[in-house]
Short mmCIF file of C-alpha atoms (C1' of nucleotides) in Angstrom, two decimals:
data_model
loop_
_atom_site.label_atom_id
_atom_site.label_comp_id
_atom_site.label_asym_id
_atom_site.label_seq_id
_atom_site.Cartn_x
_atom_site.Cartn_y
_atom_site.Cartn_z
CA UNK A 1 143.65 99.58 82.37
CA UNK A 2 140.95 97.17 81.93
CA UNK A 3 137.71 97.12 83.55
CA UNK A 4 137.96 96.11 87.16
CA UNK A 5 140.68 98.74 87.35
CA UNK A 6 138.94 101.21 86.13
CA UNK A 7 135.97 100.31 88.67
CA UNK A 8 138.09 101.23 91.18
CA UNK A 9 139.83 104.11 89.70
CA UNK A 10 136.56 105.53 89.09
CA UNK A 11 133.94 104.57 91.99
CA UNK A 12 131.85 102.96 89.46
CA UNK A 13 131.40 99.69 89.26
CA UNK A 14 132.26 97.48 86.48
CA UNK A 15 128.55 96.48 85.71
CA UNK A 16 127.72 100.17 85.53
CA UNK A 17 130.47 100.51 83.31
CA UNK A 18 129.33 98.64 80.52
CA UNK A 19 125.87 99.33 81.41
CA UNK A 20 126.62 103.55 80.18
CA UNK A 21 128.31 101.74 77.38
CA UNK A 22 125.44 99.66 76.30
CA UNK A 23 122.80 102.97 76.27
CA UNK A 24 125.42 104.78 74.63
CA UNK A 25 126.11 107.77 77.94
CA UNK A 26 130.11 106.83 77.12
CA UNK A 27 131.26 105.80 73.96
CA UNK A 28 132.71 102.25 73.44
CA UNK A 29 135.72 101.31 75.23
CA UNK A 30 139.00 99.95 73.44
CA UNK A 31 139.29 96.31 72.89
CA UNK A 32 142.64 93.78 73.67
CA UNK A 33 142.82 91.03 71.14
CA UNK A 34 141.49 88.78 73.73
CA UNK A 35 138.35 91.15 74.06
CA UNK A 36 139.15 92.67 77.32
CA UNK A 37 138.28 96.38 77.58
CA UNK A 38 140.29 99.08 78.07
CA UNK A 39 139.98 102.32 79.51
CA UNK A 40 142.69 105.18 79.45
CA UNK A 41 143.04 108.55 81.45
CA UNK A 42 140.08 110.40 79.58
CA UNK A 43 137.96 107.32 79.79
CA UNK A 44 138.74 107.72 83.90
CA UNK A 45 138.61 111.19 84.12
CA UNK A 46 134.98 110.37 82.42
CA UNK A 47 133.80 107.36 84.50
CA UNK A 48 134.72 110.00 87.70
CA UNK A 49 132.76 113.03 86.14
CA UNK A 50 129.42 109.99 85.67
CA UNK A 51 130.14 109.16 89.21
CA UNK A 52 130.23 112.55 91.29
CA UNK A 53 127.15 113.89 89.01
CA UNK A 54 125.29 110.68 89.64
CA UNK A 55 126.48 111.24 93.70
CA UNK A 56 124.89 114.97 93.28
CA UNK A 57 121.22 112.81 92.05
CA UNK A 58 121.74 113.78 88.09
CA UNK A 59 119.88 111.24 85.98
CA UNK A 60 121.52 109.18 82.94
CA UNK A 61 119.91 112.08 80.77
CA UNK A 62 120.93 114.97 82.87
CA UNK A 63 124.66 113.08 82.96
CA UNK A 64 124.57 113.00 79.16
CA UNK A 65 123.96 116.82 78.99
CA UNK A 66 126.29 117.73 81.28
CA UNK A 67 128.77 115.52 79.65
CA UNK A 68 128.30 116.89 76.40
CA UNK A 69 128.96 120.94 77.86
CA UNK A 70 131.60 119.49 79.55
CA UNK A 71 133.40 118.31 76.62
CA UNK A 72 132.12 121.56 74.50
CA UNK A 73 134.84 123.80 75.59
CA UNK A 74 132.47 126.96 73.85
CA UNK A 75 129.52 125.68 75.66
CA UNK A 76 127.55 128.77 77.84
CA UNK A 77 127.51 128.25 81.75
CA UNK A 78 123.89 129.54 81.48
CA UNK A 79 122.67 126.11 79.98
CA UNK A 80 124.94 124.27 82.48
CA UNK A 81 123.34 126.38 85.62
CA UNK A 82 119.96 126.36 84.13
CA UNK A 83 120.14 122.38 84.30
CA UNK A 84 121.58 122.86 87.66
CA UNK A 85 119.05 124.77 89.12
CA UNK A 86 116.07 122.66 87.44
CA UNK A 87 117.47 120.26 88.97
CA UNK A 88 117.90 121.84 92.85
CA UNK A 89 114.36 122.48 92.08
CA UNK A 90 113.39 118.76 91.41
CA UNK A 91 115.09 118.13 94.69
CA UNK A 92 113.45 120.58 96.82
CA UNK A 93 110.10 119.27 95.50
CA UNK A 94 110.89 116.41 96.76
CA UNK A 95 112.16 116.92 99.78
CA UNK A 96 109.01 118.99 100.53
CA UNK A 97 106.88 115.91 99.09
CA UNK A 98 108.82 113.59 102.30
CA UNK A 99 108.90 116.74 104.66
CA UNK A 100 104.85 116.49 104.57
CA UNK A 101 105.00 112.48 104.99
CA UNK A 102 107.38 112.70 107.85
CA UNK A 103 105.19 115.71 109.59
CA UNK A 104 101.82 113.83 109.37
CA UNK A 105 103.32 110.47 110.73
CA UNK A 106 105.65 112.38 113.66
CA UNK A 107 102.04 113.94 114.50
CA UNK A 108 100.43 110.13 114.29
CA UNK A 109 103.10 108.86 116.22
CA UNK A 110 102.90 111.37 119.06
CA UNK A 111 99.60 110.79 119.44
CA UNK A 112 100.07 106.98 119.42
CA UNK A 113 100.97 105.87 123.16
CA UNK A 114 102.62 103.35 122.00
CA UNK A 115 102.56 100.39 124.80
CA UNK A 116 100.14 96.91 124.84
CA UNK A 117 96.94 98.15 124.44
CA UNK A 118 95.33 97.64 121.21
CA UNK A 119 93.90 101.37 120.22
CA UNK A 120 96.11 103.11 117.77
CA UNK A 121 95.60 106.65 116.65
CA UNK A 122 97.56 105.76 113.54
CA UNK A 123 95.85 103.18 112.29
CA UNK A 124 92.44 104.65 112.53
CA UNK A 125 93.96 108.11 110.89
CA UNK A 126 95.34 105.57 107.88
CA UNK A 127 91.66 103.83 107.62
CA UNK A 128 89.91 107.20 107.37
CA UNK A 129 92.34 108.73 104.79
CA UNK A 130 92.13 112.82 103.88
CA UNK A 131 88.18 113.04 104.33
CA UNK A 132 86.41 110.04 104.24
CA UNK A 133 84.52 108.89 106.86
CA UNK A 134 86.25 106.32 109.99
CA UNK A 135 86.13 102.51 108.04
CA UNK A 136 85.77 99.61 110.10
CA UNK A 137 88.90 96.57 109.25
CA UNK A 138 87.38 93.45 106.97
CA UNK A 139 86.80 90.68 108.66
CA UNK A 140 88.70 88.99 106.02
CA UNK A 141 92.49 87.41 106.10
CA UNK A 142 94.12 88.93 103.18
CA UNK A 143 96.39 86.15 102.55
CA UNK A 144 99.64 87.42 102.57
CA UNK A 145 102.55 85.88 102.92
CA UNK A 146 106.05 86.60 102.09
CA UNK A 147 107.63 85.11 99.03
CA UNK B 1 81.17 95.86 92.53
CA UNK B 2 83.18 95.50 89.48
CA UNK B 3 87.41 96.60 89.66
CA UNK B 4 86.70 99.84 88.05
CA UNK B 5 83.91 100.85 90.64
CA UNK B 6 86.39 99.81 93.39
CA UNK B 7 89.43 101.34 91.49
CA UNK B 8 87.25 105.18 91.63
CA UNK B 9 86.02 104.19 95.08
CA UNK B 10 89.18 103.62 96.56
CA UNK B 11 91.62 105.63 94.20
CA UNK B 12 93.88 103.07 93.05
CA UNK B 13 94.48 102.12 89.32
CA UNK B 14 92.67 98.58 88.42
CA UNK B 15 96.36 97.89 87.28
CA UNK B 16 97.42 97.77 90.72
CA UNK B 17 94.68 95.95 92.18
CA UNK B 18 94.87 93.15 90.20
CA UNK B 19 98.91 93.82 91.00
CA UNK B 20 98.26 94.09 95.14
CA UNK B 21 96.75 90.78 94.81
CA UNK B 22 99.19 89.10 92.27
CA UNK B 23 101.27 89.45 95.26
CA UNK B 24 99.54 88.40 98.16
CA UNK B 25 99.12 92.25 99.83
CA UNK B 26 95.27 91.43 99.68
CA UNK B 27 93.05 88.32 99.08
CA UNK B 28 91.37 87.26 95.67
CA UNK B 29 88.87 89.10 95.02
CA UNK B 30 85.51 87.03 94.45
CA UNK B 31 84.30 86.49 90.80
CA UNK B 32 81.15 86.78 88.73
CA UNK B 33 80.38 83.38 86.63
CA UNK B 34 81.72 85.58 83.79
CA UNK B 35 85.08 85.70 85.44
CA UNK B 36 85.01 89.18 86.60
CA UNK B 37 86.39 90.41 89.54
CA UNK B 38 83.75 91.74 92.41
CA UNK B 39 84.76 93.57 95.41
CA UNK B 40 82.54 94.38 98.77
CA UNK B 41 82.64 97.06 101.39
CA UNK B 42 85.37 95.47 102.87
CA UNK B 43 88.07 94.74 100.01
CA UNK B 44 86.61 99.06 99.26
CA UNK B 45 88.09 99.85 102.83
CA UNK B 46 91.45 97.75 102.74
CA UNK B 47 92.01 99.51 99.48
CA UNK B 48 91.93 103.12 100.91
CA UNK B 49 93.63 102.08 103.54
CA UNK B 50 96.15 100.80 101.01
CA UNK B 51 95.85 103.91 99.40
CA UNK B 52 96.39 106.32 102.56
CA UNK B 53 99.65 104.02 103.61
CA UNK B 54 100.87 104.35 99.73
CA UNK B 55 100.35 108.43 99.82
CA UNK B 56 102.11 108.46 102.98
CA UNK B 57 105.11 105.94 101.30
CA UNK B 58 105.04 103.22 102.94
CA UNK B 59 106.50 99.94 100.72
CA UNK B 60 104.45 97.31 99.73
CA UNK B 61 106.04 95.15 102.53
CA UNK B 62 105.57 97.76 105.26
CA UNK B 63 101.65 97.92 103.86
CA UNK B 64 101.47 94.37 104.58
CA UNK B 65 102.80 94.75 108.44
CA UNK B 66 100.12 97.36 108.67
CA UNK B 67 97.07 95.72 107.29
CA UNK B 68 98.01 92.75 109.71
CA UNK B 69 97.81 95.14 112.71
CA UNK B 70 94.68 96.98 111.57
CA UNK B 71 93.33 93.80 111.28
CA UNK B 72 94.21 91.98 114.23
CA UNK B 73 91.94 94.01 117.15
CA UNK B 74 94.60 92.77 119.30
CA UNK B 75 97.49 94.24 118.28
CA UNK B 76 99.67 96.20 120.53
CA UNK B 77 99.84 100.23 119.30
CA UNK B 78 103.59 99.59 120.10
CA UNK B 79 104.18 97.76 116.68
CA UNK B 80 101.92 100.28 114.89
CA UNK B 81 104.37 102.89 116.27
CA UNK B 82 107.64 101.51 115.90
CA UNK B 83 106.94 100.40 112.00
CA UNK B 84 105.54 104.58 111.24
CA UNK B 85 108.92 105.70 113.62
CA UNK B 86 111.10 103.56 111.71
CA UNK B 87 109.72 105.13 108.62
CA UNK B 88 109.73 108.79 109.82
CA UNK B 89 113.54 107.78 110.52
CA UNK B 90 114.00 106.44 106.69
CA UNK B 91 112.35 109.62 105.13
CA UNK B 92 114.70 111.93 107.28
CA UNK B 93 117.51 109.99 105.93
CA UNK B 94 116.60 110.70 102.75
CA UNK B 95 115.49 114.04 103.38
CA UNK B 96 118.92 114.72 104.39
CA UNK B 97 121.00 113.08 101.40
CA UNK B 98 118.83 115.12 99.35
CA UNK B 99 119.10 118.46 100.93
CA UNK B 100 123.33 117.50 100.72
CA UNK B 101 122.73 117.25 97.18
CA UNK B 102 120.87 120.40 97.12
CA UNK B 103 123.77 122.30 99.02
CA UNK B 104 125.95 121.85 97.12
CA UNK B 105 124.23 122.47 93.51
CA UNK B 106 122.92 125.72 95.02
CA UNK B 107 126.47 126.69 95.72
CA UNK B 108 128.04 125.61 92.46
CA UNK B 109 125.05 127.54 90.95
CA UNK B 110 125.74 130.51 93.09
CA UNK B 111 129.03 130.81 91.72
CA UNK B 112 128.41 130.13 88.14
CA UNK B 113 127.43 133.80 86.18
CA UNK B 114 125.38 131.56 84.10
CA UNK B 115 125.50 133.53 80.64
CA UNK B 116 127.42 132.83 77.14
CA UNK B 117 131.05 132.52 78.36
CA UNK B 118 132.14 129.18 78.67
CA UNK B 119 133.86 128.76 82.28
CA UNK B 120 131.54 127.54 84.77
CA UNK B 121 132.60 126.33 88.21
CA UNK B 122 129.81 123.74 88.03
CA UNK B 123 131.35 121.04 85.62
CA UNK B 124 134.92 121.72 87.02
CA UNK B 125 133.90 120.83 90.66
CA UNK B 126 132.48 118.29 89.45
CA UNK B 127 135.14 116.91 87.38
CA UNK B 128 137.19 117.19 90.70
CA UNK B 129 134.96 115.27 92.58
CA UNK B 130 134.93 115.27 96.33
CA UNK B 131 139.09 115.37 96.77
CA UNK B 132 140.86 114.26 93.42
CA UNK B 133 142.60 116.60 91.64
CA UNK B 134 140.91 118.95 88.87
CA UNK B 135 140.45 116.69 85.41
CA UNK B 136 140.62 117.73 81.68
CA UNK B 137 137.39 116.81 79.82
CA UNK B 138 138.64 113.93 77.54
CA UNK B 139 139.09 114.78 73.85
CA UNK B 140 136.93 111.82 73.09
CA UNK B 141 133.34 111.94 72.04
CA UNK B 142 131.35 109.82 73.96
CA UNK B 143 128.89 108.82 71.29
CA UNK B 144 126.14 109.55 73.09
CA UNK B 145 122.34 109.61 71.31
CA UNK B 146 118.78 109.59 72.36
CA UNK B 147 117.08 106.48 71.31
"C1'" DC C 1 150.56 73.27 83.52
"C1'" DT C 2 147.41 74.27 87.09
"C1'" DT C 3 144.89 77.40 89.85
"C1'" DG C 4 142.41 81.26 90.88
"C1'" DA C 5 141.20 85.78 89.75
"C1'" DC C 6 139.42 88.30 86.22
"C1'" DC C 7 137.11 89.13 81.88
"C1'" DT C 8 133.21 88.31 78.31
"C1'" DT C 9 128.07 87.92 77.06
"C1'" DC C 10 123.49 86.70 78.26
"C1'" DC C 11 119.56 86.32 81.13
"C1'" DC C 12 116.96 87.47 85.22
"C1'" DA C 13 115.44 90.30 89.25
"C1'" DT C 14 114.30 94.35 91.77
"C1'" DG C 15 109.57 98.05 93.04
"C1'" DA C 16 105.60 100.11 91.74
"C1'" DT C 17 103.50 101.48 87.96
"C1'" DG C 18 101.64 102.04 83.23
"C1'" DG C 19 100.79 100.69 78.14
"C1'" DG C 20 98.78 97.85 75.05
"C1'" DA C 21 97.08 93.63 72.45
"C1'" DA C 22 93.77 89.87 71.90
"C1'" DG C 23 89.68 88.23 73.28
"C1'" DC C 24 85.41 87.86 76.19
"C1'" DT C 25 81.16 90.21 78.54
"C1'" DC C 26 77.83 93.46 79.67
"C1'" DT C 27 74.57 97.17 78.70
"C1'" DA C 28 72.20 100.52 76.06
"C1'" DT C 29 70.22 101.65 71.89
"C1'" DC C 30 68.07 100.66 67.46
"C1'" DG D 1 67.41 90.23 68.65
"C1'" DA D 2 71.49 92.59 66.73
"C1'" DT D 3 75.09 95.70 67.22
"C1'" DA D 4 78.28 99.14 69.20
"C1'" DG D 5 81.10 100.51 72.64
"C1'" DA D 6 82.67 100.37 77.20
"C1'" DG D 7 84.67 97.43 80.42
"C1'" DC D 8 86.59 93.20 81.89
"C1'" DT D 9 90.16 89.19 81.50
"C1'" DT D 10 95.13 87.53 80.90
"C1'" DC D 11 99.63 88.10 79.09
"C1'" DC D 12 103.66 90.50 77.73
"C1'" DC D 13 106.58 94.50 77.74
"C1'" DA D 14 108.74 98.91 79.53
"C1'" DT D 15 110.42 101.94 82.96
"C1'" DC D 16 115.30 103.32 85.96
"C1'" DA D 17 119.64 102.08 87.79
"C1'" DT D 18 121.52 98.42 89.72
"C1'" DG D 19 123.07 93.77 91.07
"C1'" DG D 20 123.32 88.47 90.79
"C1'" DG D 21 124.76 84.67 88.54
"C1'" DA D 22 125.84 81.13 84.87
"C1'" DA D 23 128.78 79.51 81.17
"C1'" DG D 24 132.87 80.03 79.14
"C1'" DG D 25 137.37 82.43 77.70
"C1'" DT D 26 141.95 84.73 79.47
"C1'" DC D 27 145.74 86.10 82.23
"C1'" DA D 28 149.35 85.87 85.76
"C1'" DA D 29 151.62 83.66 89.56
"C1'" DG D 30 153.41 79.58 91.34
#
DNA sequence: CTTGACCTTCCCATGATGGGAAGCTCTATC
DNA sequence: GATAGAGCTTCCCATCATGGGAAGGTCAAG
């Protein structure tokens, strides 16, 4: 199998692929004479194990843990759930990090009635940040423009 | 006012100020003969109003739409609203992939005892992945090191 | 033997941020 | 006035995971 069909095999794509090569999360791949890669049923089964934990939101470094207790066969679950549940934690953080943006600009929003006329709730709540007192726009054109 | 003064005054890093207008988001900032940067009450307020839109995540890009608005005194609130709707709708999205992810590790956990014997549901779901069948860990090391 | 699909390496870009070096400037103290 | 140290300038590099693309070699089908 060389690299494309691995890709496929796999989910990941071929960049990726020699990407975890090149920082070392797989180990180098077989060579043809002409240079090609190639990739056999463990190398796969691999490539799909780095693709469902990266689906789940493990980083590279988490990957290369669980990869390594995956291949110990004496490993203890307790290190594989404690790096589960660190990371569940990590997630819920963040989820309650974009829960709080989301409920402050839903409560913006609803306050914003949203037609022609020029006065905007949201804009003047953005201006006057947590505590700070209401701030008047510059005059000044910032000068942006898309590149 | 010099970048650091502005930088405390409006809480963001004089890395990113000098970034913000690197890339058009805000004008250049005036300069001393010496060459140093000096800021007014007005660059002070588009800053926390930077600031405030950063906290609350919007993009660099959707920063820009907003200064515009704030800006223009006849803007209509509808804009205002649809760009903070369309990114209440983007945080739910992720909101959601994340609390997939979190499903699922919490039930994996759930099911792994998590103490020094070696079979853990955890790394054989996800060497299954969503609907192949269940893989052997390769034999293989993968060569993996911290550099 | 040609064509087109595929492979290789190498370089560059993303977005938002920080680190740090080399060199200039300002301010306070002696 | 000299000197020290803090603060400013620009420039380059790094992050993390990913993709784009160029230049050139290889393979398989016709």
């Amino acid at each position: 199998m060389n690299i494309g069909e691995a890709a496929s095999a796999s989910g990941v794509s071929a960049k990726m692929i020699r990407y975890y090569e090149q920082i070392d999360l797989i180990p180098p791949a077989g060579r043809t004479e002409a240079g090609y890669r190639i990739y056999d049923e463990d190398a796969i089964a691999t490539l799909r194990f780095i693709r469902r934990a990266r689906d789940l939101g493990f980083s590279v470094e988490e990957m290369a843990a669980l990869l390594a207790l995956w291949r110990d066969k004496n490993r203890a679950s307790a290190e594989v759930k404690r790096i589960a549940e660190d990371h569940v934690a990590d997630i819920e953080r963040r989820i309650r990090e974009l829960q709080g943006m989301a409920n402050t600009l839903r409560h913006l929003a609803s306050h914003c009635h949203g037609d022609h006329r020029p006065d905007c709730p949201i804009l003047e709540d953005i201006s006057e940040g947590e505590a700070a007192p209401a701030l008047q726009p510059p005059s000044q054109r910032t000068g942006f423009r898309r590149r």
